[in-house]
Amino acid sequence: GAVVSQHPSRVICKSGTSVKIECRSLDFQATTMFWYRQFPKQSLMLMATSNEGSKATYEQGVEKDKFLINHASLTLSTLTVTSAHPEDSSFYICSAHAGTSGSNEQYFGPGTRLTVT
Amino acid sequence: GQQVMQIPQYQHVQEGEDFTTYCNSSTTLSNIQWYKQRPGGHPVFLIQLVKSGEVKKQKRLTFQFGEAKKNSSLHITATQTTDVGTYFCGGGTSYGKLTFGQGTILTVHP
């Protein structure tokens, strides 16, 4: 099956610094990648939709200047949390969509646990 | 905006008992997908339903999509301890994008 990797798996950073999270589709080309945020025992909240070569589409309430998304290639999307604050601590998960006809299946990465101190 | 509600939030069962989780959307869906997330893990795709009234089975799991394409259910027959996890439904209205329900956390007591 399709594999999506995420790096790093865990990161601890100080308040005010920026953190970059990478999401890669390893064995397929992802026309679209999605970035989610998940709090403990809660659902996946879609933050933004990332299409290769174009600007990301952010969900209502998500600050695009704080959560910078770049989808430079069909296999890589990055999420940069700028000027991180403790309230940004969360589990960030990406998913990739191959875009093949008839299939809307999303392949999820293993997630990144961000802790801001 | 679109909302997807999922119930129950928690379900505790004895091994061997059945389990059902329900998903309801505020709008008509083009498809619905089900995912399972094990404790400490990431969501893993289970199935996608597209047609009105569709029923699909995977061994002990039965998935249904309502006639109006606004609700869905996942039923597990004779649960096993390996079924433990959180089950999410994701409602799709536009190509690729999903709105997830809150998830149902299933615990199975041996």
Tab-separated table of C-alpha atoms in Angstrom:
chain	number	residue	atom	x	y	z
A	1	GLY	CA	0.000	0.000	0.000
A	2	ALA	CA	0.904	3.657	-0.279
A	3	VAL	CA	3.285	4.991	2.345
A	4	VAL	CA	3.490	8.494	3.710
A	5	SER	CA	6.314	9.531	5.983
A	6	GLN	CA	6.504	12.458	8.316
A	7	HIS	CA	9.547	14.042	9.892
A	8	PRO	CA	10.233	14.647	12.681
A	9	SER	CA	8.055	12.304	14.694
A	10	ARG	CA	8.543	14.369	17.840
A	11	VAL	CA	9.883	17.860	18.385
A	12	ILE	CA	10.246	20.075	21.403
A	13	CYS	CA	10.907	23.739	20.813
A	14	LYS	CA	11.002	26.943	22.766
A	15	SER	CA	8.291	29.539	22.558
A	16	GLY	CA	8.946	32.014	19.763
A	17	THR	CA	10.890	29.663	17.526
A	18	SER	CA	9.754	28.096	14.263
A	19	VAL	CA	9.387	24.418	13.487
A	20	LYS	CA	9.224	22.743	10.084
A	21	ILE	CA	7.432	19.444	9.563
A	22	GLU	CA	7.913	17.437	6.379
A	23	CYS	CA	5.391	15.129	4.775
A	24	ARG	CA	6.514	12.825	1.976
A	25	SER	CA	4.680	10.335	-0.180
A	26	LEU	CA	7.225	7.563	-0.651
A	27	ASP	CA	5.850	5.423	-3.435
A	28	PHE	CA	3.299	7.552	-5.221
A	29	GLN	CA	2.778	11.090	-6.402
A	30	ALA	CA	0.373	13.106	-4.300
A	31	THR	CA	-1.505	15.782	-6.151
A	32	THR	CA	-3.019	16.932	-2.899
A	33	MET	CA	-1.826	16.788	0.671
A	34	PHE	CA	-3.826	17.667	3.742
A	35	TRP	CA	-2.622	18.916	7.082
A	36	TYR	CA	-4.583	18.045	10.214
A	37	ARG	CA	-4.278	18.835	13.858
A	38	GLN	CA	-5.410	16.381	16.493
A	39	PHE	CA	-5.811	16.979	20.210
A	40	PRO	CA	-5.780	14.008	22.612
A	41	LYS	CA	-8.800	11.780	22.186
A	42	GLN	CA	-10.312	14.217	19.708
A	43	SER	CA	-11.004	14.223	16.036
A	44	LEU	CA	-8.852	15.294	13.127
A	45	MET	CA	-9.260	18.973	12.408
A	46	LEU	CA	-8.379	19.914	8.866
A	47	MET	CA	-6.038	22.884	8.820
A	48	ALA	CA	-5.307	23.271	5.139
A	49	THR	CA	-5.296	21.640	1.742
A	50	SER	CA	-2.042	21.730	-0.130
A	51	ASN	CA	-1.862	21.338	-3.903
A	52	GLU	CA	1.438	20.940	-5.682
A	53	GLY	CA	2.600	24.157	-7.278
A	54	SER	CA	-0.135	26.359	-5.889
A	55	LYS	CA	-1.002	28.165	-2.694
A	56	ALA	CA	-2.527	26.184	0.100
A	57	THR	CA	-6.189	26.591	0.967
A	58	TYR	CA	-6.659	27.200	4.661
A	59	GLU	CA	-9.707	26.308	6.705
A	60	GLN	CA	-11.607	29.007	8.517
A	61	GLY	CA	-9.865	30.094	11.672
A	62	VAL	CA	-6.417	28.821	10.678
A	63	GLU	CA	-3.826	31.580	10.413
A	64	LYS	CA	-1.993	31.197	7.127
A	65	ASP	CA	0.858	33.428	8.278
A	66	LYS	CA	1.411	31.263	11.314
A	67	PHE	CA	1.110	27.884	9.629
A	68	LEU	CA	3.098	28.163	6.421
A	69	ILE	CA	2.532	25.386	3.938
A	70	ASN	CA	4.665	24.664	0.914
A	71	HIS	CA	3.984	21.903	-1.595
A	72	ALA	CA	7.059	22.106	-3.752
A	73	SER	CA	6.786	18.745	-5.450
A	74	LEU	CA	4.374	15.871	-5.958
A	75	THR	CA	6.009	13.982	-3.112
A	76	LEU	CA	6.737	16.659	-0.523
A	77	SER	CA	4.731	19.135	1.491
A	78	THR	CA	6.005	21.075	4.477
A	79	LEU	CA	4.232	22.764	7.360
A	80	THR	CA	6.133	25.448	9.247
A	81	VAL	CA	4.766	26.586	12.571
A	82	THR	CA	6.124	30.101	12.974
A	83	SER	CA	6.666	31.851	16.281
A	84	ALA	CA	5.374	28.833	18.135
A	85	HIS	CA	3.494	29.216	21.404
A	86	PRO	CA	2.554	26.605	24.003
A	87	GLU	CA	-1.013	26.527	22.660
A	88	ASP	CA	0.400	25.274	19.353
A	89	SER	CA	1.446	22.074	21.096
A	90	SER	CA	-0.449	19.300	19.400
A	91	PHE	CA	-0.274	16.258	17.159
A	92	TYR	CA	0.057	17.283	13.519
A	93	ILE	CA	-0.780	14.710	10.867
A	94	CYS	CA	-0.516	14.960	7.127
A	95	SER	CA	-2.288	12.872	4.566
A	96	ALA	CA	-1.760	12.450	0.863
A	97	HIS	CA	-4.253	11.955	-1.882
A	98	ALA	CA	-3.109	10.302	-5.069
A	99	GLY	CA	-5.842	11.843	-7.140
A	100	THR	CA	-6.573	8.726	-9.127
A	101	SER	CA	-10.001	8.559	-10.675
A	102	GLY	CA	-12.643	7.086	-8.420
A	103	SER	CA	-10.536	6.933	-5.310
A	104	ASN	CA	-10.639	9.578	-2.627
A	105	GLU	CA	-8.645	7.525	-0.153
A	106	GLN	CA	-6.224	9.464	1.972
A	107	TYR	CA	-2.972	7.941	3.169
A	108	PHE	CA	-1.915	9.290	6.523
A	109	GLY	CA	1.556	9.926	7.796
A	110	PRO	CA	2.551	8.760	11.292
A	111	GLY	CA	2.156	12.256	12.726
A	112	THR	CA	4.414	14.741	14.489
A	113	ARG	CA	4.077	15.460	18.181
A	114	LEU	CA	4.952	19.121	18.763
A	115	THR	CA	5.609	20.405	22.259
A	116	VAL	CA	6.275	24.099	22.738
A	117	THR	CA	7.820	25.043	26.063
B	1	GLY	CA	-20.204	24.755	6.926
B	2	GLN	CA	-20.496	21.039	6.718
B	3	GLN	CA	-20.688	19.147	9.974
B	4	VAL	CA	-20.248	15.450	10.572
B	5	MET	CA	-21.498	14.070	13.849
B	6	GLN	CA	-20.477	10.666	15.122
B	7	ILE	CA	-21.908	8.703	18.014
B	8	PRO	CA	-21.247	7.277	20.479
B	9	GLN	CA	-18.076	8.986	21.633
B	10	TYR	CA	-17.071	5.966	23.704
B	11	GLN	CA	-18.076	2.315	23.615
B	12	HIS	CA	-16.934	-0.346	26.042
B	13	VAL	CA	-17.787	-3.940	25.143
B	14	GLN	CA	-16.932	-7.416	26.271
B	15	GLU	CA	-15.034	-9.471	23.777
B	16	GLY	CA	-17.523	-11.256	21.560
B	17	GLU	CA	-20.154	-8.534	21.739
B	18	ASP	CA	-21.154	-6.492	18.733
B	19	PHE	CA	-20.329	-2.810	18.207
B	20	THR	CA	-21.849	-0.096	16.050
B	21	THR	CA	-20.864	3.503	15.430
B	22	TYR	CA	-23.022	5.986	13.553
B	23	CYS	CA	-22.150	8.972	11.441
B	24	ASN	CA	-24.491	11.789	10.357
B	25	SER	CA	-23.744	14.654	8.031
B	26	SER	CA	-25.497	18.002	7.846
B	27	THR	CA	-25.190	17.902	4.058
B	28	THR	CA	-25.415	15.286	1.333
B	29	LEU	CA	-22.097	13.556	0.806
B	30	SER	CA	-20.435	12.417	-2.382
B	31	ASN	CA	-18.734	9.634	-0.456
B	32	ILE	CA	-17.967	8.531	3.051
B	33	GLN	CA	-14.793	6.923	4.273
B	34	TRP	CA	-14.013	5.046	7.443
B	35	TYR	CA	-10.672	5.026	9.210
B	36	LYS	CA	-9.283	3.247	12.255
B	37	GLN	CA	-6.687	4.760	14.537
B	38	ARG	CA	-4.982	2.496	17.033
B	39	PRO	CA	-3.814	4.047	20.316
B	40	GLY	CA	-0.643	6.000	19.600
B	41	GLY	CA	-0.983	5.448	15.878
B	42	HIS	CA	-2.266	7.267	12.848
B	43	PRO	CA	-5.539	6.796	10.960
B	44	VAL	CA	-5.628	3.883	8.552
B	45	PHE	CA	-8.112	3.708	5.716
B	46	LEU	CA	-10.745	0.988	6.034
B	47	ILE	CA	-13.239	1.596	3.254
B	48	GLN	CA	-15.016	4.085	1.029
B	49	LEU	CA	-18.739	4.093	0.247
B	50	VAL	CA	-20.032	6.038	-2.724
B	51	LYS	CA	-23.468	4.773	-3.743
B	52	SER	CA	-26.759	5.497	-2.047
B	53	GLY	CA	-27.767	2.552	0.133
B	54	GLU	CA	-24.432	0.835	-0.382
B	55	VAL	CA	-23.432	-1.976	1.977
B	56	LYS	CA	-19.924	-3.382	2.104
B	57	LYS	CA	-18.437	-6.098	4.259
B	58	GLN	CA	-14.904	-6.794	5.372
B	59	LYS	CA	-14.861	-9.999	7.398
B	60	ARG	CA	-16.580	-9.020	10.686
B	61	LEU	CA	-17.049	-5.366	9.655
B	62	THR	CA	-20.171	-4.163	7.861
B	63	PHE	CA	-20.386	-0.654	6.445
B	64	GLN	CA	-23.572	1.043	5.308
B	65	PHE	CA	-24.264	4.280	3.463
B	66	GLY	CA	-27.741	5.735	3.864
B	67	GLU	CA	-30.187	6.193	1.027
B	68	ALA	CA	-29.978	9.971	1.337
B	69	LYS	CA	-26.150	9.806	1.467
B	70	LYS	CA	-26.143	11.746	4.730
B	71	ASN	CA	-25.531	8.970	7.208
B	72	SER	CA	-23.437	5.878	7.587
B	73	SER	CA	-22.706	3.144	10.064
B	74	LEU	CA	-19.951	0.716	10.888
B	75	HIS	CA	-20.901	-2.521	12.614
B	76	ILE	CA	-18.439	-5.001	14.040
B	77	THR	CA	-19.702	-8.487	14.811
B	78	ALA	CA	-18.187	-10.432	17.690
B	79	THR	CA	-15.534	-7.939	18.684
B	80	GLN	CA	-11.991	-9.007	19.413
B	81	THR	CA	-9.303	-7.269	21.429
B	82	THR	CA	-7.580	-6.381	18.167
B	83	ASP	CA	-10.557	-4.173	17.283
B	84	VAL	CA	-9.554	-1.668	19.973
B	85	GLY	CA	-9.043	1.853	18.653
B	86	THR	CA	-10.826	4.946	17.488
B	87	TYR	CA	-13.045	4.697	14.452
B	88	PHE	CA	-13.530	7.846	12.395
B	89	CYS	CA	-15.903	8.520	9.587
B	90	GLY	CA	-14.934	11.125	7.017
B	91	GLY	CA	-17.528	12.754	4.829
B	92	GLY	CA	-16.413	13.832	1.376
B	93	THR	CA	-18.173	16.569	-0.521
B	94	SER	CA	-15.477	17.764	-2.863
B	95	TYR	CA	-12.763	15.782	-4.546
B	96	GLY	CA	-10.350	14.516	-1.923
B	97	LYS	CA	-11.352	16.719	1.017
B	98	LEU	CA	-12.888	15.066	4.062
B	99	THR	CA	-14.681	16.356	7.118
B	100	PHE	CA	-14.164	13.936	9.971
B	101	GLY	CA	-16.573	13.008	12.702
B	102	GLN	CA	-15.493	13.138	16.311
B	103	GLY	CA	-14.621	9.466	16.356
B	104	THR	CA	-15.778	6.576	18.514
B	105	ILE	CA	-13.280	5.158	20.961
B	106	LEU	CA	-13.796	1.414	21.262
B	107	THR	CA	-12.432	-0.583	24.150
B	108	VAL	CA	-12.820	-4.347	24.274
B	109	HIS	CA	-12.568	-6.201	27.564
B	110	PRO	CA	-11.264	-9.762	27.272
